[in-house]
Amino acid sequence: MPRTGLSKEEIIEKAAKLANEKGLSYLTVTTLSDYLGIRKPSLIRLFLIF
């Protein structure tokens, strides 16, 4: 499991916050991983594992 220190629930909450701040069309895997400070593959792996 990637060592991000983030749970799936925390990532979803932060994704919702980012979408509310910037707009839903701004929310991508790239923008979310940048916002979270993790690499894109780590974000994807988190959702494949859970």
JSON list of C-alpha atoms in Angstrom, two decimals:
[
{"chain": "A", "resi": 1, "resn": "MET", "atom": "CA", "xyz": [0.00, 0.00, 0.00]},
{"chain": "A", "resi": 2, "resn": "PRO", "atom": "CA", "xyz": [1.34, 3.47, -0.80]},
{"chain": "A", "resi": 3, "resn": "ARG", "atom": "CA", "xyz": [2.50, 5.36, 2.26]},
{"chain": "A", "resi": 4, "resn": "THR", "atom": "CA", "xyz": [0.62, 8.61, 1.86]},
{"chain": "A", "resi": 5, "resn": "GLY", "atom": "CA", "xyz": [-0.79, 8.87, 5.36]},
{"chain": "A", "resi": 6, "resn": "LEU", "atom": "CA", "xyz": [-4.17, 9.58, 3.78]},
{"chain": "A", "resi": 7, "resn": "SER", "atom": "CA", "xyz": [-7.26, 7.42, 4.00]},
{"chain": "A", "resi": 8, "resn": "LYS", "atom": "CA", "xyz": [-9.62, 7.01, 1.08]},
{"chain": "A", "resi": 9, "resn": "GLU", "atom": "CA", "xyz": [-12.18, 9.08, 2.97]},
{"chain": "A", "resi": 10, "resn": "GLU", "atom": "CA", "xyz": [-9.70, 11.94, 3.49]},
{"chain": "A", "resi": 11, "resn": "ILE", "atom": "CA", "xyz": [-8.82, 11.92, -0.19]},
{"chain": "A", "resi": 12, "resn": "ILE", "atom": "CA", "xyz": [-12.50, 12.08, -1.15]},
{"chain": "A", "resi": 13, "resn": "GLU", "atom": "CA", "xyz": [-13.07, 14.98, 1.27]},
{"chain": "A", "resi": 14, "resn": "LYS", "atom": "CA", "xyz": [-10.07, 16.87, -0.13]},
{"chain": "A", "resi": 15, "resn": "ALA", "atom": "CA", "xyz": [-11.23, 16.18, -3.70]},
{"chain": "A", "resi": 16, "resn": "ALA", "atom": "CA", "xyz": [-14.64, 17.62, -2.86]},
{"chain": "A", "resi": 17, "resn": "LYS", "atom": "CA", "xyz": [-13.00, 20.67, -1.29]},
{"chain": "A", "resi": 18, "resn": "LEU", "atom": "CA", "xyz": [-10.83, 21.21, -4.37]},
{"chain": "A", "resi": 19, "resn": "ALA", "atom": "CA", "xyz": [-13.84, 20.84, -6.68]},
{"chain": "A", "resi": 20, "resn": "ASN", "atom": "CA", "xyz": [-15.79, 23.36, -4.60]},
{"chain": "A", "resi": 21, "resn": "GLU", "atom": "CA", "xyz": [-12.90, 25.83, -4.66]},
{"chain": "A", "resi": 22, "resn": "LYS", "atom": "CA", "xyz": [-11.89, 25.52, -8.33]},
{"chain": "A", "resi": 23, "resn": "GLY", "atom": "CA", "xyz": [-14.86, 23.90, -10.04]},
{"chain": "A", "resi": 24, "resn": "LEU", "atom": "CA", "xyz": [-15.55, 20.31, -10.95]},
{"chain": "A", "resi": 25, "resn": "SER", "atom": "CA", "xyz": [-13.96, 20.61, -14.40]},
{"chain": "A", "resi": 26, "resn": "TYR", "atom": "CA", "xyz": [-10.65, 21.49, -12.69]},
{"chain": "A", "resi": 27, "resn": "LEU", "atom": "CA", "xyz": [-10.59, 18.21, -10.74]},
{"chain": "A", "resi": 28, "resn": "THR", "atom": "CA", "xyz": [-8.37, 15.62, -12.42]},
{"chain": "A", "resi": 29, "resn": "VAL", "atom": "CA", "xyz": [-6.05, 12.92, -11.12]},
{"chain": "A", "resi": 30, "resn": "THR", "atom": "CA", "xyz": [-3.15, 15.29, -11.81]},
{"chain": "A", "resi": 31, "resn": "THR", "atom": "CA", "xyz": [-4.62, 18.32, -10.03]},
{"chain": "A", "resi": 32, "resn": "LEU", "atom": "CA", "xyz": [-5.77, 16.21, -7.09]},
{"chain": "A", "resi": 33, "resn": "SER", "atom": "CA", "xyz": [-2.42, 14.48, -6.64]},
{"chain": "A", "resi": 34, "resn": "ASP", "atom": "CA", "xyz": [-0.67, 17.87, -6.80]},
{"chain": "A", "resi": 35, "resn": "TYR", "atom": "CA", "xyz": [-3.13, 19.27, -4.25]},
{"chain": "A", "resi": 36, "resn": "LEU", "atom": "CA", "xyz": [-2.51, 16.31, -1.94]},
{"chain": "A", "resi": 37, "resn": "GLY", "atom": "CA", "xyz": [1.25, 16.44, -2.43]},
{"chain": "A", "resi": 38, "resn": "ILE", "atom": "CA", "xyz": [1.51, 12.86, -3.65]},
{"chain": "A", "resi": 39, "resn": "ARG", "atom": "CA", "xyz": [2.47, 11.26, -6.94]},
{"chain": "A", "resi": 40, "resn": "LYS", "atom": "CA", "xyz": [-0.23, 10.38, -9.45]},
{"chain": "A", "resi": 41, "resn": "PRO", "atom": "CA", "xyz": [0.51, 6.61, -9.37]},
{"chain": "A", "resi": 42, "resn": "SER", "atom": "CA", "xyz": [0.18, 6.61, -5.57]},
{"chain": "A", "resi": 43, "resn": "LEU", "atom": "CA", "xyz": [-3.26, 8.21, -5.79]},
{"chain": "A", "resi": 44, "resn": "ILE", "atom": "CA", "xyz": [-4.39, 5.69, -8.40]},
{"chain": "A", "resi": 45, "resn": "ARG", "atom": "CA", "xyz": [-3.01, 2.75, -6.39]},
{"chain": "A", "resi": 46, "resn": "LEU", "atom": "CA", "xyz": [-4.89, 3.89, -3.29]},
{"chain": "A", "resi": 47, "resn": "PHE", "atom": "CA", "xyz": [-8.18, 3.53, -5.12]},
{"chain": "A", "resi": 48, "resn": "LEU", "atom": "CA", "xyz": [-7.25, 0.22, -6.73]},
{"chain": "A", "resi": 49, "resn": "ILE", "atom": "CA", "xyz": [-6.28, -1.28, -3.36]},
{"chain": "A", "resi": 50, "resn": "PHE", "atom": "CA", "xyz": [-9.26, -0.10, -1.26]}
]
